[in-house]
Amino acid sequence: MSLRKCFLLLGLTLLISFSGQIQPIQAADENEIANAIKKGVAALKTFPFNNKFVTGLVTYTLISSGESAESPEVSRGLEIITNKCRQNENQYQPTQHHYYEATIDIMALQAADPEFYVSEIEMIAQYIVDGQEEHGGWYYPNQPNNLGDTSITQYALLGLWAADRAGVFIPNDVFERAAAWHLSTQAQNGGYAYHPTNQPPNRSQIRGTMTLAGSGSLAVIRTILFQRPNAPTTDPNSKNPLNFLERVAPSSDINPANQVRGVPKAIRPQIDNSIKLSHQWIDQNYYQAPPNVTENHFYYYYYALERAATLNGWEKIQNQDWYADGAEILINRQSPDGNWVESTGYQTNAPSGTCFCLLFLMRATQKLIPQRAPTPEIGAGILAGGRGLPDDLTKVEFKDGQLKTEASNRGEFNHLMAGLSSIELPEIPDEKQPELTIDLSDREALIGNFKLLKQLSANQSPEVRQVAAWALGKSDQIEQADLLIELLKDPDLTVAIEARLALCWIARLPNGLGHELDPTAKYADANVQIDLKPIIEKWQTAVHKSWKQWYLEQRPYELRDDFEDPAQIKFQRKN
């Protein structure tokens, strides 16, 4: 084993060999990493779940490793977590670890089944939101006159990110305030301390763990507030993996008045610059940043490193492969039984160290970043463009960029959609109608022809507008969502329904924003005559409003021109 490798294992400072050259670390190969993960997971499955605090972390780690939510170990963990959610009181009750515990619990529930556990996720998310301090950070509950805690804030934001991925609406103001807190507590050199004071942290207060926590938290905030393809990276030489993250309107009542909110454009460059400064600090202190192996936070550091580096697209630090370095260090510290032994002061938190090491080795954060599915080729099948979705969209899910669906009962509307490919359009004598130069029976030929589709969306024939909405959806371009949103108000209900389905596809939200597929379906078998017009109008108004709000938050960054946005003005005043 090289001298440098030995000293890296001890988490000490950079070692220069006798020749004056830095000796390269021997990286662990894929087989070693896979074996370490296998041993670690096997050890973790023996956890007796006698420590409610770490139950969420163990459960989440097991799910991240590929364990089924129905497995005995995961099922036991989920049961313990849900028992902390008092449904009658609508209140989450953690043990003594507050937001740390809330976050790992919510991450486990979201990873297991976000739809099934949505009420518990909402409950825990509300607990975290309610704990945000006026300054924008988080601290231990009921501790007055605090200035926040970088570690606790890191976990709170991780929990809210998990809730966000589960479809629970969290007001943007929560993340804007957290961003402002991070910007105000960062040292000029990019570092962070555990507990900020009224003065910028000095060099002795800055910690590697907290600098990674701060930059990782800002990356989470950036991911939520600016969810769009091809987001600019903080490192121009890296490939940032952030592409697409889905959001839905609230099913909970977390401050619904704040749902309509444009993201302040002033936040993005400040966040980017802050993350850049932290990257510079980590790069300059790469070998000194890890805690000593005898310290409590040694393994915690590596999970923070994996998260910050992944979210921020840092492929290398100080020209070193941080993952290969970390993997070698952790594998060499794994016990024969598969565990990673906690330091003396952390024994009561076991097996958190094993979880942190496994999450690093499994690159768990990478799995949380949804990749935008490539635009399907023509002829890829009816499901590729969103057609063929069942009436009950809860039967549909997106997984690994693919659409998964159970067998469905196709109603009259879906039957009509299936026959659209053979539709024959009536001749319309109106001279003002655009002259169509394409056979609408070949729907795939329309995909991507946005100029023509814009004309077709205004055609007098409802069937033509319906085909246009279908093709706009299959084009899979969020930039065209505004046109579909206008079609939600179409006087023909079938056109509005088709436009909503197209938006569901573009947004990767099979269940849409909580609105029913066809507002008239429930009255189809009614024995009395019902005036459906006000019912349809109410549905269209609600659907249009929700999707308009969605588009304002999700539209590409370059289309955001809200210089008079009140949220932006508010943020600028804070800073």
GROMACS .gro file of C-alpha atoms in nm, residues 272-512:
model
  241
  272ASP     CA    1  -2.417   2.908  -0.914
  273ASN     CA    2  -2.147   3.141  -0.785
  274SER     CA    3  -2.180   3.013  -0.428
  275ILE     CA    4  -2.145   2.652  -0.543
  276LYS     CA    5  -1.845   2.749  -0.753
  277LEU     CA    6  -1.676   2.900  -0.447
  278SER     CA    7  -1.741   2.584  -0.245
  279HIS     CA    8  -1.600   2.373  -0.526
  280GLN     CA    9  -1.285   2.583  -0.520
  281TRP     CA   10  -1.251   2.534  -0.144
  282ILE     CA   11  -1.298   2.157  -0.172
  283ASP     CA   12  -1.056   2.144  -0.462
  284GLN     CA   13  -0.789   2.329  -0.265
  285ASN     CA   14  -0.846   2.125   0.051
  286TYR     CA   15  -0.920   1.785  -0.101
  287TYR     CA   16  -0.679   1.587   0.117
  288GLN     CA   17  -0.731   1.787   0.436
  289ALA     CA   18  -1.111   1.806   0.414
  290PRO     CA   19  -1.206   1.456   0.539
  291PRO     CA   20  -1.239   1.422   0.917
  292ASN     CA   21  -0.993   1.199   1.099
  293VAL     CA   22  -1.101   0.835   1.097
  294THR     CA   23  -1.153   0.851   1.474
  295GLU     CA   24  -1.403   1.134   1.437
  296ASN     CA   25  -1.776   1.074   1.436
  297HIS     CA   26  -1.837   1.225   1.094
  298PHE     CA   27  -1.585   1.031   0.888
  299TYR     CA   28  -1.839   0.821   0.694
  300TYR     CA   29  -2.092   1.102   0.695
  301TYR     CA   30  -1.835   1.305   0.501
  302TYR     CA   31  -1.825   1.058   0.212
  303TYR     CA   32  -2.202   1.048   0.167
  304ALA     CA   33  -2.200   1.431   0.162
  305LEU     CA   34  -1.921   1.418  -0.096
  306GLU     CA   35  -2.113   1.179  -0.320
  307ARG     CA   36  -2.423   1.397  -0.306
  308ALA     CA   37  -2.257   1.734  -0.366
  309ALA     CA   38  -2.029   1.606  -0.641
  310THR     CA   39  -2.311   1.426  -0.821
  311LEU     CA   40  -2.562   1.711  -0.805
  312ASN     CA   41  -2.304   1.967  -0.912
  313GLY     CA   42  -2.144   1.761  -1.187
  314TRP     CA   43  -1.798   1.747  -1.030
  315GLU     CA   44  -1.630   1.464  -1.215
  316LYS     CA   45  -1.293   1.530  -1.053
  317ILE     CA   46  -1.162   1.721  -0.755
  318GLN     CA   47  -0.802   1.840  -0.762
  319ASN     CA   48  -0.779   1.639  -1.084
  320GLN     CA   49  -0.858   1.321  -0.893
  321ASP     CA   50  -1.148   1.081  -0.937
  322TRP     CA   51  -1.323   1.145  -0.606
  323TYR     CA   52  -1.538   0.833  -0.637
  324ALA     CA   53  -1.246   0.599  -0.703
  325ASP     CA   54  -1.051   0.753  -0.415
  326GLY     CA   55  -1.343   0.729  -0.176
  327ALA     CA   56  -1.431   0.374  -0.279
  328GLU     CA   57  -1.076   0.257  -0.210
  329ILE     CA   58  -1.070   0.425   0.130
  330LEU     CA   59  -1.407   0.286   0.238
  331ILE     CA   60  -1.353  -0.067   0.109
  332ASN     CA   61  -1.030  -0.092   0.307
  333ARG     CA   62  -1.217   0.004   0.623
  334GLN     CA   63  -1.499  -0.250   0.583
  335SER     CA   64  -1.509  -0.517   0.854
  336PRO     CA   65  -1.510  -0.888   0.762
  337ASP     CA   66  -1.879  -0.907   0.865
  338GLY     CA   67  -1.968  -0.640   0.607
  339ASN     CA   68  -2.026  -0.351   0.846
  340TRP     CA   69  -1.833  -0.030   0.888
  341VAL     CA   70  -1.759   0.016   1.257
  342GLU     CA   71  -1.870   0.343   1.410
  343SER     CA   72  -1.630   0.563   1.604
  344THR     CA   73  -1.663   0.547   1.981
  345GLY     CA   74  -1.885   0.854   2.002
  346TYR     CA   75  -2.118   0.728   1.731
  347GLN     CA   76  -2.185   0.375   1.855
  348THR     CA   77  -2.543   0.462   1.949
  349ASN     CA   78  -2.610   0.563   1.587
  350ALA     CA   79  -2.499   0.230   1.439
  351PRO     CA   80  -2.536   0.121   1.163
  352SER     CA   81  -2.549   0.474   1.016
  353GLY     CA   82  -2.184   0.446   0.909
  354THR     CA   83  -2.260   0.131   0.711
  355CYS     CA   84  -2.552   0.312   0.544
  356PHE     CA   85  -2.340   0.616   0.454
  357CYS     CA   86  -2.070   0.396   0.302
  358LEU     CA   87  -2.319   0.193   0.101
  359LEU     CA   88  -2.495   0.505  -0.027
  360PHE     CA   89  -2.158   0.637  -0.142
  361LEU     CA   90  -2.055   0.313  -0.312
  362MET     CA   91  -2.396   0.275  -0.476
  363ARG     CA   92  -2.387   0.638  -0.593
  364ALA     CA   93  -2.735   0.673  -0.450
  365THR     CA   94  -2.782   1.040  -0.542
  366GLN     CA   95  -2.738   0.963  -0.909
  367LYS     CA   96  -3.051   0.750  -0.891
  368LEU     CA   97  -3.254   1.048  -0.767
  369ILE     CA   98  -3.191   1.257  -1.076
  370PRO     CA   99  -3.451   1.165  -1.339
  371GLN     CA  100  -3.308   1.162  -1.689
  372ARG     CA  101  -3.529   1.300  -1.958
  373ALA     CA  102  -3.635   1.016  -2.182
  374PRO     CA  103  -3.519   1.054  -2.544
  375THR     CA  104  -3.781   1.148  -2.798
  376PRO     CA  105  -3.911   0.816  -2.932
  377GLU     CA  106  -3.860   0.730  -3.295
  378ILE     CA  107  -4.161   0.723  -3.523
  379GLY     CA  108  -4.321   0.383  -3.506
  380ALA     CA  109  -4.198   0.318  -3.153
  381GLY     CA  110  -4.548   0.215  -3.050
  382ILE     CA  111  -4.863   0.389  -2.938
  383LEU     CA  112  -4.745   0.429  -2.581
  384ALA     CA  113  -4.434   0.616  -2.691
  385GLY     CA  114  -4.634   0.927  -2.764
  386GLY     CA  115  -4.869   0.909  -2.473
  387ARG     CA  116  -5.155   0.740  -2.659
  388GLY     CA  117  -5.282   0.421  -2.513
  389LEU     CA  118  -5.282   0.565  -2.162
  390PRO     CA  119  -5.559   0.395  -1.962
  391ASP     CA  120  -5.861   0.584  -1.835
  392ASP     CA  121  -5.725   0.541  -1.482
  393LEU     CA  122  -5.387   0.709  -1.504
  394THR     CA  123  -5.295   0.580  -1.159
  395LYS     CA  124  -5.223   0.255  -1.346
  396VAL     CA  125  -4.937   0.429  -1.524
  397GLU     CA  126  -4.590   0.519  -1.398
  398PHE     CA  127  -4.265   0.641  -1.547
  399LYS     CA  128  -3.966   0.432  -1.443
  400ASP     CA  129  -3.612   0.456  -1.575
  401GLY     CA  130  -3.732   0.680  -1.857
  402GLN     CA  131  -3.991   0.424  -1.971
  403LEU     CA  132  -4.367   0.418  -1.943
  404LYS     CA  133  -4.503   0.127  -1.741
  405THR     CA  134  -4.875   0.048  -1.758
  406GLU     CA  135  -5.114  -0.218  -1.647
  407ALA     CA  136  -5.385  -0.356  -1.870
  408SER     CA  137  -5.667  -0.107  -1.897
  409ASN     CA  138  -6.030  -0.086  -1.995
  410ARG     CA  139  -6.052   0.152  -2.287
  411GLY     CA  140  -6.361   0.369  -2.276
  412GLU     CA  141  -6.535   0.542  -2.562
  413PHE     CA  142  -6.288   0.830  -2.561
  414ASN     CA  143  -5.986   0.602  -2.585
  415HIS     CA  144  -6.161   0.409  -2.860
  416LEU     CA  145  -6.203   0.735  -3.050
  417MET     CA  146  -5.835   0.812  -2.998
  418ALA     CA  147  -5.737   0.473  -3.133
  419GLY     CA  148  -5.927   0.550  -3.450
  420LEU     CA  149  -5.781   0.893  -3.511
  421SER     CA  150  -5.523   0.757  -3.751
  422SER     CA  151  -5.796   0.681  -4.006
  423ILE     CA  152  -5.993   1.000  -3.965
  424GLU     CA  153  -6.118   1.166  -4.282
  425LEU     CA  154  -6.150   1.539  -4.244
  426PRO     CA  155  -6.454   1.711  -4.394
  427GLU     CA  156  -6.393   1.977  -4.650
  428ILE     CA  157  -6.440   2.320  -4.498
  429PRO     CA  158  -6.542   2.592  -4.743
  430ASP     CA  159  -6.423   2.878  -4.525
  431GLU     CA  160  -6.154   3.059  -4.728
  432LYS     CA  161  -5.981   3.169  -4.412
  433GLN     CA  162  -5.895   2.814  -4.313
  434PRO     CA  163  -5.527   2.733  -4.365
  435GLU     CA  164  -5.469   2.512  -4.665
  436LEU     CA  165  -5.350   2.176  -4.539
  437THR     CA  166  -5.068   2.022  -4.738
  438ILE     CA  167  -5.037   1.704  -4.534
  439ASP     CA  168  -5.250   1.395  -4.493
  440LEU     CA  169  -5.374   1.405  -4.136
  441SER     CA  170  -5.427   1.031  -4.138
  442ASP     CA  171  -5.047   1.007  -4.104
  443ARG     CA  172  -5.028   1.157  -3.757
  444GLU     CA  173  -4.660   1.079  -3.705
  445ALA     CA  174  -4.572   1.308  -3.997
  446LEU     CA  175  -4.698   1.602  -3.792
  447ILE     CA  176  -4.463   1.547  -3.500
  448GLY     CA  177  -4.216   1.835  -3.470
  449ASN     CA  178  -4.381   2.047  -3.742
  450PHE     CA  179  -4.468   2.319  -3.494
  451LYS     CA  180  -4.554   2.584  -3.752
  452LEU     CA  181  -4.817   2.360  -3.906
  453LEU     CA  182  -4.938   2.236  -3.569
  454LYS     CA  183  -4.998   2.594  -3.458
  455GLN     CA  184  -5.223   2.637  -3.761
  456LEU     CA  185  -5.401   2.310  -3.699
  457SER     CA  186  -5.466   2.398  -3.335
  458ALA     CA  187  -5.680   2.688  -3.458
  459ASN     CA  188  -5.867   2.487  -3.722
  460GLN     CA  189  -6.245   2.490  -3.715
  461SER     CA  190  -6.267   2.112  -3.703
  462PRO     CA  191  -6.247   1.968  -3.349
  463GLU     CA  192  -6.097   1.650  -3.493
  464VAL     CA  193  -5.813   1.850  -3.646
  465ARG     CA  194  -5.745   2.035  -3.321
  466GLN     CA  195  -5.748   1.701  -3.141
  467VAL     CA  196  -5.486   1.558  -3.377
  468ALA     CA  197  -5.278   1.876  -3.332
  469ALA     CA  198  -5.286   1.837  -2.953
  470TRP     CA  199  -5.179   1.473  -2.984
  471ALA     CA  200  -4.886   1.561  -3.213
  472LEU     CA  201  -4.776   1.849  -2.988
  473GLY     CA  202  -4.762   1.610  -2.696
  474LYS     CA  203  -4.570   1.346  -2.886
  475SER     CA  204  -4.321   1.613  -2.996
  476ASP     CA  205  -4.217   1.613  -2.630
  477GLN     CA  206  -4.118   1.979  -2.615
  478ILE     CA  207  -4.196   2.178  -2.302
  479GLU     CA  208  -4.164   2.491  -2.515
  480GLN     CA  209  -4.494   2.394  -2.684
  481ALA     CA  210  -4.681   2.353  -2.357
  482ASP     CA  211  -4.825   2.703  -2.373
  483LEU     CA  212  -5.011   2.614  -2.693
  484LEU     CA  213  -5.151   2.301  -2.533
  485ILE     CA  214  -5.254   2.499  -2.228
  486GLU     CA  215  -5.467   2.722  -2.449
  487LEU     CA  216  -5.630   2.412  -2.598
  488LEU     CA  217  -5.743   2.318  -2.249
  489LYS     CA  218  -6.007   2.589  -2.293
  490ASP     CA  219  -6.124   2.450  -2.629
  491PRO     CA  220  -6.503   2.454  -2.671
  492ASP     CA  221  -6.488   2.085  -2.763
  493LEU     CA  222  -6.426   1.869  -2.454
  494THR     CA  223  -6.245   1.595  -2.646
  495VAL     CA  224  -5.985   1.849  -2.759
  496ALA     CA  225  -5.933   1.973  -2.404
  497ILE     CA  226  -5.898   1.616  -2.277
  498GLU     CA  227  -5.643   1.539  -2.549
  499ALA     CA  228  -5.446   1.854  -2.464
  500ARG     CA  229  -5.437   1.754  -2.098
  501LEU     CA  230  -5.311   1.406  -2.186
  502ALA     CA  231  -5.040   1.562  -2.404
  503LEU     CA  232  -4.931   1.784  -2.115
  504CYS     CA  233  -4.923   1.481  -1.885
  505TRP     CA  234  -4.680   1.319  -2.126
  506ILE     CA  235  -4.455   1.623  -2.163
  507ALA     CA  236  -4.448   1.675  -1.785
  508ARG     CA  237  -4.389   1.305  -1.713
  509LEU     CA  238  -4.688   1.319  -1.479
  510PRO     CA  239  -4.921   1.028  -1.555
  511ASN     CA  240  -5.178   1.152  -1.302
  512GLY     CA  241  -5.156   1.507  -1.427
   0.00000   0.00000   0.00000
